[in-house]
mmCIF file of C-alpha atoms and ligand atoms in Angstrom:
data_model
loop_
_atom_site.group_PDB
_atom_site.id
_atom_site.type_symbol
_atom_site.label_atom_id
_atom_site.label_comp_id
_atom_site.label_asym_id
_atom_site.label_seq_id
_atom_site.Cartn_x
_atom_site.Cartn_y
_atom_site.Cartn_z
ATOM 1 C CA MET R 1 67.524 117.335 76.243
ATOM 2 C CA LEU R 2 64.267 117.156 74.729
ATOM 3 C CA VAL R 3 63.144 115.839 78.089
ATOM 4 C CA ARG R 4 64.285 119.113 79.943
ATOM 5 C CA HIS R 5 62.665 121.459 76.976
ATOM 6 C CA THR R 6 59.469 119.741 77.433
ATOM 7 C CA ALA R 7 59.684 120.585 81.391
ATOM 8 C CA THR R 8 60.300 123.847 80.841
ATOM 9 C CA LEU R 9 57.778 124.638 77.963
ATOM 10 C CA ALA R 10 55.654 122.531 80.580
ATOM 11 C CA ALA R 11 56.548 125.093 83.031
ATOM 12 C CA LEU R 12 56.319 127.765 80.847
ATOM 13 C CA LEU R 13 52.648 127.024 79.766
ATOM 14 C CA LEU R 14 51.254 126.090 83.009
ATOM 15 C CA LEU R 15 49.502 129.351 82.935
ATOM 16 C CA GLY R 16 48.233 129.293 79.281
ATOM 17 C CA ALA R 17 47.147 126.507 77.461
ATOM 18 C CA ALA R 18 49.074 126.098 74.140
ATOM 19 C CA PRO R 19 49.139 123.114 71.946
ATOM 20 C CA LEU R 20 52.615 121.551 74.075
ATOM 21 C CA ALA R 21 53.949 119.384 71.546
ATOM 22 C CA GLN R 22 54.222 122.047 68.663
ATOM 23 C CA ALA R 23 55.573 124.462 71.173
ATOM 24 C CA ALA R 24 58.403 121.611 72.331
ATOM 25 C CA ASP R 25 60.581 122.293 69.030
ATOM 26 C CA LYS R 26 63.490 123.710 69.524
ATOM 27 C CA PRO R 27 62.577 127.500 68.722
ATOM 28 C CA THR R 28 64.445 128.928 65.907
ATOM 29 C CA ASP R 29 66.108 132.644 66.438
ATOM 30 C CA PRO R 30 62.956 134.382 65.055
ATOM 31 C CA GLN R 31 60.627 132.683 67.436
ATOM 32 C CA ILE R 32 63.256 133.102 70.356
ATOM 33 C CA ALA R 33 63.559 136.857 69.414
ATOM 34 C CA HIS R 34 59.664 137.283 69.335
ATOM 35 C CA ILE R 35 59.332 135.145 72.618
ATOM 36 C CA ALA R 36 61.831 137.600 74.510
ATOM 37 C CA TYR R 37 60.354 140.819 72.966
ATOM 38 C CA THR R 38 56.468 139.780 73.815
ATOM 39 C CA ALA R 39 58.038 138.966 77.504
ATOM 40 C CA GLY R 40 59.411 142.304 77.728
ATOM 41 C CA VAL R 41 55.959 143.952 76.356
ATOM 42 C CA LEU R 42 53.664 141.758 78.525
ATOM 43 C CA ASP R 43 55.666 143.175 81.623
ATOM 44 C CA VAL R 44 55.388 146.458 80.664
ATOM 45 C CA GLU R 45 51.501 146.241 79.947
ATOM 46 C CA ALA R 46 51.135 144.685 83.386
ATOM 47 C CA ALA R 47 53.534 147.424 84.954
ATOM 48 C CA LYS R 48 51.147 150.233 83.214
ATOM 49 C CA GLN R 49 48.299 148.744 84.875
ATOM 50 C CA ALA R 50 49.948 148.802 88.044
ATOM 51 C CA LEU R 51 50.673 152.511 87.469
ATOM 52 C CA GLU R 52 47.036 153.281 86.988
ATOM 53 C CA THR R 53 45.926 151.401 89.948
ATOM 54 C CA SER R 54 48.212 151.242 92.829
ATOM 55 C CA LYS R 55 48.817 153.989 95.226
ATOM 56 C CA ASN R 56 51.336 152.176 96.983
ATOM 57 C CA LYS R 57 54.604 153.927 96.327
ATOM 58 C CA GLU R 58 56.993 150.882 96.551
ATOM 59 C CA VAL R 59 54.656 149.314 94.177
ATOM 60 C CA LEU R 60 54.643 152.506 91.273
ATOM 61 C CA ASP R 61 58.359 152.852 91.905
ATOM 62 C CA PHE R 62 58.866 148.821 90.993
ATOM 63 C CA ALA R 63 56.144 149.449 87.970
ATOM 64 C CA ASN R 64 58.201 152.301 87.000
ATOM 65 C CA ASP R 65 61.774 150.445 86.894
ATOM 66 C CA MET R 66 59.981 147.302 85.020
ATOM 67 C CA VAL R 67 58.495 149.931 82.420
ATOM 68 C CA ARG R 68 62.006 151.491 81.661
ATOM 69 C CA ASP R 69 64.119 148.416 81.979
ATOM 70 C CA HIS R 70 61.827 146.135 79.827
ATOM 71 C CA GLU R 71 61.234 149.166 77.259
ATOM 72 C CA ALA R 72 65.154 149.583 77.142
ATOM 73 C CA VAL R 73 65.991 146.094 76.741
ATOM 74 C CA ASN R 74 63.201 145.822 74.065
ATOM 75 C CA VAL R 75 64.697 148.759 71.919
ATOM 76 C CA GLN R 76 68.230 146.778 71.840
ATOM 77 C CA ALA R 77 66.169 143.778 70.675
ATOM 78 C CA LEU R 78 64.631 145.813 67.768
ATOM 79 C CA ASP R 79 68.170 147.467 66.641
ATOM 80 C CA LEU R 80 69.287 143.755 66.738
ATOM 81 C CA VAL R 81 66.854 141.989 64.724
ATOM 82 C CA LYS R 82 66.754 144.755 62.341
ATOM 83 C CA LYS R 83 70.614 144.553 62.245
ATOM 84 C CA LEU R 84 70.005 140.976 61.939
ATOM 85 C CA LYS R 85 67.559 141.030 59.199
ATOM 86 C CA VAL R 86 65.215 138.466 61.239
ATOM 87 C CA THR R 87 61.919 138.925 61.304
ATOM 88 C CA PRO R 88 60.527 138.068 64.967
ATOM 89 C CA GLU R 89 57.910 135.210 64.300
ATOM 90 C CA ASP R 90 54.941 134.385 66.454
ATOM 91 C CA ASN R 91 54.759 131.001 68.133
ATOM 92 C CA ALA R 92 52.922 129.083 70.568
ATOM 93 C CA THR R 93 55.062 130.140 73.274
ATOM 94 C CA SER R 94 54.462 133.615 72.697
ATOM 95 C CA LYS R 95 50.916 133.168 72.102
ATOM 96 C CA ALA R 96 50.814 131.018 75.730
ATOM 97 C CA LEU R 97 52.822 134.088 77.136
ATOM 98 C CA THR R 98 50.158 136.692 75.700
ATOM 99 C CA LYS R 99 46.979 134.589 76.739
ATOM 100 C CA ALA R 100 48.334 133.759 80.303
ATOM 101 C CA ALA R 101 48.824 137.831 80.946
ATOM 102 C CA ALA R 102 45.500 138.702 79.810
ATOM 103 C CA GLU R 103 43.860 136.053 81.970
ATOM 104 C CA GLU R 104 46.052 138.075 84.706
ATOM 105 C CA ARG R 105 45.250 141.255 83.449
ATOM 106 C CA ALA R 106 41.316 140.438 83.929
ATOM 107 C CA LYS R 107 42.006 138.821 87.479
ATOM 108 C CA LEU R 108 43.781 141.887 88.528
ATOM 109 C CA ALA R 109 41.424 144.274 86.993
ATOM 110 C CA THR R 110 38.943 143.077 89.842
ATOM 111 C CA LEU R 111 41.180 143.758 92.675
ATOM 112 C CA LYS R 112 42.027 147.445 94.267
ATOM 113 C CA GLY R 113 44.012 148.779 97.077
ATOM 114 C CA ALA R 114 46.393 146.193 99.242
ATOM 115 C CA ALA R 115 44.731 143.571 97.442
ATOM 116 C CA PHE R 116 45.926 144.722 93.901
ATOM 117 C CA ASP R 117 49.313 145.241 95.306
ATOM 118 C CA LYS R 118 49.703 141.880 96.693
ATOM 119 C CA ALA R 119 48.930 139.981 93.462
ATOM 120 C CA TYR R 120 50.492 142.500 91.038
ATOM 121 C CA VAL R 121 53.758 141.877 92.965
ATOM 122 C CA ASP R 122 53.315 138.120 93.236
ATOM 123 C CA ASN R 123 52.554 137.837 89.641
ATOM 124 C CA GLU R 124 55.096 139.591 89.016
ATOM 125 C CA VAL R 125 57.601 137.221 90.919
ATOM 126 C CA ALA R 126 56.414 134.341 89.147
ATOM 127 C CA TYR R 127 56.121 135.882 85.653
ATOM 128 C CA HIS R 128 59.940 136.559 86.230
ATOM 129 C CA LYS R 129 60.906 133.185 87.410
ATOM 130 C CA GLN R 130 58.957 131.622 84.930
ATOM 131 C CA VAL R 131 60.596 133.797 82.176
ATOM 132 C CA ASN R 132 64.105 132.850 83.867
ATOM 133 C CA GLY R 133 63.507 129.540 83.703
ATOM 134 C CA ALA R 134 62.586 129.481 79.680
ATOM 135 C CA LEU R 135 65.571 131.865 78.881
ATOM 136 C CA GLU R 136 68.054 129.441 80.712
ATOM 137 C CA THR R 137 66.760 126.296 79.906
ATOM 138 C CA LEU R 138 65.466 126.662 76.264
ATOM 139 C CA LEU R 139 65.947 130.030 74.863
ATOM 140 C CA ILE R 140 69.552 130.910 75.318
ATOM 141 C CA PRO R 141 70.718 127.374 74.728
ATOM 142 C CA SER R 142 68.334 127.227 71.744
ATOM 143 C CA ALA R 143 69.844 130.725 70.293
ATOM 144 C CA SER R 144 72.310 130.127 67.277
ATOM 145 C CA ASN R 145 72.862 133.471 66.521
ATOM 146 C CA ALA R 146 75.699 134.982 69.023
ATOM 147 C CA GLU R 147 74.619 138.540 69.213
ATOM 148 C CA LEU R 148 71.433 137.281 70.068
ATOM 149 C CA LYS R 149 72.727 134.734 72.579
ATOM 150 C CA SER R 150 74.210 137.814 74.488
ATOM 151 C CA LEU R 151 71.343 140.081 74.494
ATOM 152 C CA LEU R 152 69.396 137.230 76.031
ATOM 153 C CA GLU R 153 72.073 136.707 78.883
ATOM 154 C CA THR R 154 71.548 140.307 79.646
ATOM 155 C CA GLY R 155 68.120 139.937 79.121
ATOM 156 C CA LEU R 156 68.242 136.880 81.832
ATOM 157 C CA LYS R 157 70.279 138.950 84.340
ATOM 158 C CA ILE R 158 67.600 141.969 84.514
ATOM 159 C CA PHE R 159 64.687 139.590 84.635
ATOM 160 C CA GLN R 160 66.731 137.831 87.753
ATOM 161 C CA GLY R 161 67.247 141.138 89.213
ATOM 162 C CA HIS R 162 63.865 141.777 88.609
ATOM 163 C CA GLU R 163 62.368 138.476 90.558
ATOM 164 C CA GLN R 164 64.635 139.697 93.567
ATOM 165 C CA HIS R 165 63.591 143.249 93.468
ATOM 166 C CA ALA R 166 59.980 141.957 93.106
ATOM 167 C CA GLU R 167 60.676 139.628 96.128
ATOM 168 C CA HIS R 168 61.759 142.551 98.138
ATOM 169 C CA VAL R 169 58.920 144.575 97.406
ATOM 170 C CA ALA R 170 56.471 141.387 97.981
ATOM 171 C CA GLY R 171 58.320 141.153 101.719
ATOM 172 C CA MET R 172 57.759 145.126 102.409
ATOM 173 C CA LEU R 173 53.761 144.676 101.605
ATOM 174 C CA LYS R 174 53.522 141.882 104.092
ATOM 175 C CA MET W 1 132.345 171.930 92.998
ATOM 176 C CA ARG W 2 130.274 174.986 91.876
ATOM 177 C CA PRO W 3 128.838 177.331 94.643
ATOM 178 C CA GLY W 4 124.921 176.552 95.327
ATOM 179 C CA ALA W 5 125.418 172.653 94.551
ATOM 180 C CA SER W 6 125.202 171.308 97.734
ATOM 181 C CA ASN W 7 122.592 174.055 98.486
ATOM 182 C CA ARG W 8 120.514 172.318 95.611
ATOM 183 C CA ARG W 9 121.123 168.681 96.931
ATOM 184 C CA LEU W 10 120.173 169.579 100.062
ATOM 185 C CA TRP W 11 117.070 171.273 98.523
ATOM 186 C CA PHE W 12 116.382 167.840 97.103
ATOM 187 C CA ALA W 13 116.659 165.862 100.039
ATOM 188 C CA ALA W 14 114.291 167.817 101.467
ATOM 189 C CA LEU W 15 111.472 167.769 98.657
ATOM 190 C CA ALA W 16 111.966 164.173 99.219
ATOM 191 C CA LEU W 17 111.122 163.350 102.978
ATOM 192 C CA ALA W 18 108.256 165.688 102.440
ATOM 193 C CA ILE W 19 107.397 163.626 99.874
ATOM 194 C CA ALA W 20 107.580 160.694 101.870
ATOM 195 C CA ALA W 21 105.956 162.106 104.923
ATOM 196 C CA THR W 22 102.719 163.485 103.190
ATOM 197 C CA PRO W 23 99.881 160.911 102.798
ATOM 198 C CA ALA W 24 99.460 159.387 99.483
ATOM 199 C CA ALA W 25 97.286 161.661 97.437
ATOM 200 C CA ALA W 26 93.395 161.066 97.240
ATOM 201 C CA GLU W 27 92.602 158.837 93.911
ATOM 202 C CA THR W 28 89.836 158.382 91.984
ATOM 203 C CA ILE W 29 89.007 154.724 91.484
ATOM 204 C CA GLN W 30 86.624 153.557 88.547
ATOM 205 C CA VAL W 31 84.525 150.649 88.827
ATOM 206 C CA THR W 32 82.832 149.642 85.368
ATOM 207 C CA ILE W 33 79.154 148.493 85.123
ATOM 208 C CA ASP W 34 78.836 146.325 81.824
ATOM 209 C CA LYS W 35 76.012 144.025 81.431
ATOM 210 C CA LEU W 36 74.720 144.074 84.970
ATOM 211 C CA VAL W 37 78.019 143.425 86.473
ATOM 212 C CA PHE W 38 80.183 145.612 88.925
ATOM 213 C CA SER W 39 83.777 145.260 88.010
ATOM 214 C CA PRO W 40 85.758 144.832 89.499
ATOM 215 C CA ALA W 41 83.472 143.488 92.355
ATOM 216 C CA THR W 42 86.143 144.504 95.383
ATOM 217 C CA VAL W 43 87.896 147.792 95.555
ATOM 218 C CA GLU W 44 90.297 148.359 97.721
ATOM 219 C CA ALA W 45 90.499 152.291 98.866
ATOM 220 C CA LYS W 46 91.281 154.889 101.712
ATOM 221 C CA VAL W 47 89.397 157.321 102.968
ATOM 222 C CA GLY W 48 89.402 160.455 100.642
ATOM 223 C CA ASP W 49 89.585 158.470 97.600
ATOM 224 C CA THR W 50 86.435 158.912 95.141
ATOM 225 C CA ILE W 51 84.787 156.288 93.454
ATOM 226 C CA GLU W 52 83.613 156.713 90.076
ATOM 227 C CA TRP W 53 80.801 154.020 88.533
ATOM 228 C CA VAL W 54 81.286 153.933 85.105
ATOM 229 C CA ASN W 55 77.657 152.744 83.515
ATOM 230 C CA LYS W 56 77.814 151.288 80.011
ATOM 231 C CA ASP W 57 74.080 149.843 80.371
ATOM 232 C CA VAL W 58 71.483 151.240 78.969
ATOM 233 C CA PHE W 59 69.807 150.533 82.178
ATOM 234 C CA ALA W 60 69.474 152.702 85.236
ATOM 235 C CA HIS W 61 71.730 151.248 88.359
ATOM 236 C CA THR W 62 72.283 152.140 91.955
ATOM 237 C CA ALA W 63 75.407 151.584 94.313
ATOM 238 C CA THR W 64 73.470 151.098 97.298
ATOM 239 C CA VAL W 65 74.638 150.111 101.082
ATOM 240 C CA LYS W 66 71.852 148.331 103.286
ATOM 241 C CA GLY W 67 71.053 151.031 105.959
ATOM 242 C CA GLY W 68 73.751 153.589 104.296
ATOM 243 C CA TRP W 69 73.858 155.740 101.373
ATOM 244 C CA GLU W 70 72.930 155.279 97.595
ATOM 245 C CA VAL W 71 74.445 156.618 94.484
ATOM 246 C CA MET W 72 72.026 157.052 91.156
ATOM 247 C CA ILE W 73 74.077 155.403 88.303
ATOM 248 C CA PRO W 74 72.004 156.701 85.082
ATOM 249 C CA PRO W 75 72.093 154.898 81.682
ATOM 250 C CA LYS W 76 75.564 155.533 79.881
ATOM 251 C CA LYS W 77 76.312 157.663 82.247
ATOM 252 C CA SER W 78 79.024 158.108 85.763
ATOM 253 C CA ALA W 79 78.266 158.642 89.311
ATOM 254 C CA SER W 80 80.972 159.269 92.040
ATOM 255 C CA LEU W 81 81.062 158.999 95.798
ATOM 256 C CA THR W 82 83.871 160.453 98.020
ATOM 257 C CA LEU W 83 84.678 158.026 100.610
ATOM 258 C CA LYS W 84 84.339 159.440 104.289
ATOM 259 C CA VAL W 85 84.258 156.144 106.602
ATOM 260 C CA ALA W 86 86.822 153.910 106.995
ATOM 261 C CA GLY W 87 85.514 149.935 106.946
ATOM 262 C CA ALA W 88 84.481 147.506 104.225
ATOM 263 C CA VAL W 89 80.641 147.918 102.853
ATOM 264 C CA ASP W 90 79.204 145.446 100.807
ATOM 265 C CA TYR W 91 76.755 147.466 98.285
ATOM 266 C CA PHE W 92 74.121 145.904 95.743
ATOM 267 C CA CYS W 93 71.752 147.573 93.407
ATOM 268 C CA ARG W 94 68.616 148.385 94.127
ATOM 269 C CA PHE W 95 67.157 147.760 90.772
ATOM 270 C CA HIS W 96 68.645 144.447 90.254
ATOM 271 C CA PRO W 97 69.622 143.290 93.571
ATOM 272 C CA ASN W 98 71.628 140.575 91.617
ATOM 273 C CA MET W 99 74.255 143.079 91.188
ATOM 274 C CA LYS W 100 76.820 142.982 94.278
ATOM 275 C CA GLY W 101 80.128 144.763 95.082
ATOM 276 C CA ARG W 102 82.421 145.429 97.799
ATOM 277 C CA LEU W 103 84.371 148.488 98.949
ATOM 278 C CA VAL W 104 87.359 147.980 101.375
ATOM 279 C CA VAL W 105 88.330 151.374 102.657
ATOM 280 C CA ALA W 106 91.265 151.857 104.788
ATOM 281 C CA PRO W 107 91.589 154.782 106.864
HETATM 282 CU CU1 CU B 201 70.983 147.202 88.223
#
């Protein structure tokens, strides 16, 4: 179990540099809520960068879909934490995701046109893959509250859908 | 026997025949979308029937046939399509291509 968690986190943290030992502990519900919420917010921010930069209709449509879905998931997440009286708690995984996203944003900011589109969409594929891995192997199995687990499971299906959608858009950009 | 009784029986017989001969009336078949799942995943219908997708999610979905039709299904809303062509078609959600369904349409 621990080995798998460590492997997942190693994958999750590939783009970041958070202290692995600290993050490898099984996350608590407040931490899981924070990670899931952060993952959504970061993807919305990436989408907004794409909406400001891209001129490609497929890319703009995809970015709008990301904003719409992740905002909808996060509204549900906020409602749930309020209902459960859970305060989302910042943690090493959330920090690693945020740091990696900031670096990606800086990288994308240097690009435009087709180069930007390709880099954004490729990163969307990789990012959703990474979050799906974390949801499947770490966050969902670690969640103790049934409603939180159920919301994460819906979140996983959304993220899996986005991964396939992103792959489709990536294929069209070629 | 009172006059008219046999007449009435004839009428019933004619009516029963007429019902049997009329093709089954077009139906509306519901497909529910809940947590990114179409259910039932496969629907058997016939030309003239209407499929009504009932979206219980807070997410927008589509029912899309590759190279064919597309129905937009907004969050917490329903959308319908009347079937005009016989045959089996697979559809998916364009926003979440992991959502899949199938319609088997008899003539
Ligand atoms: Cu969908």
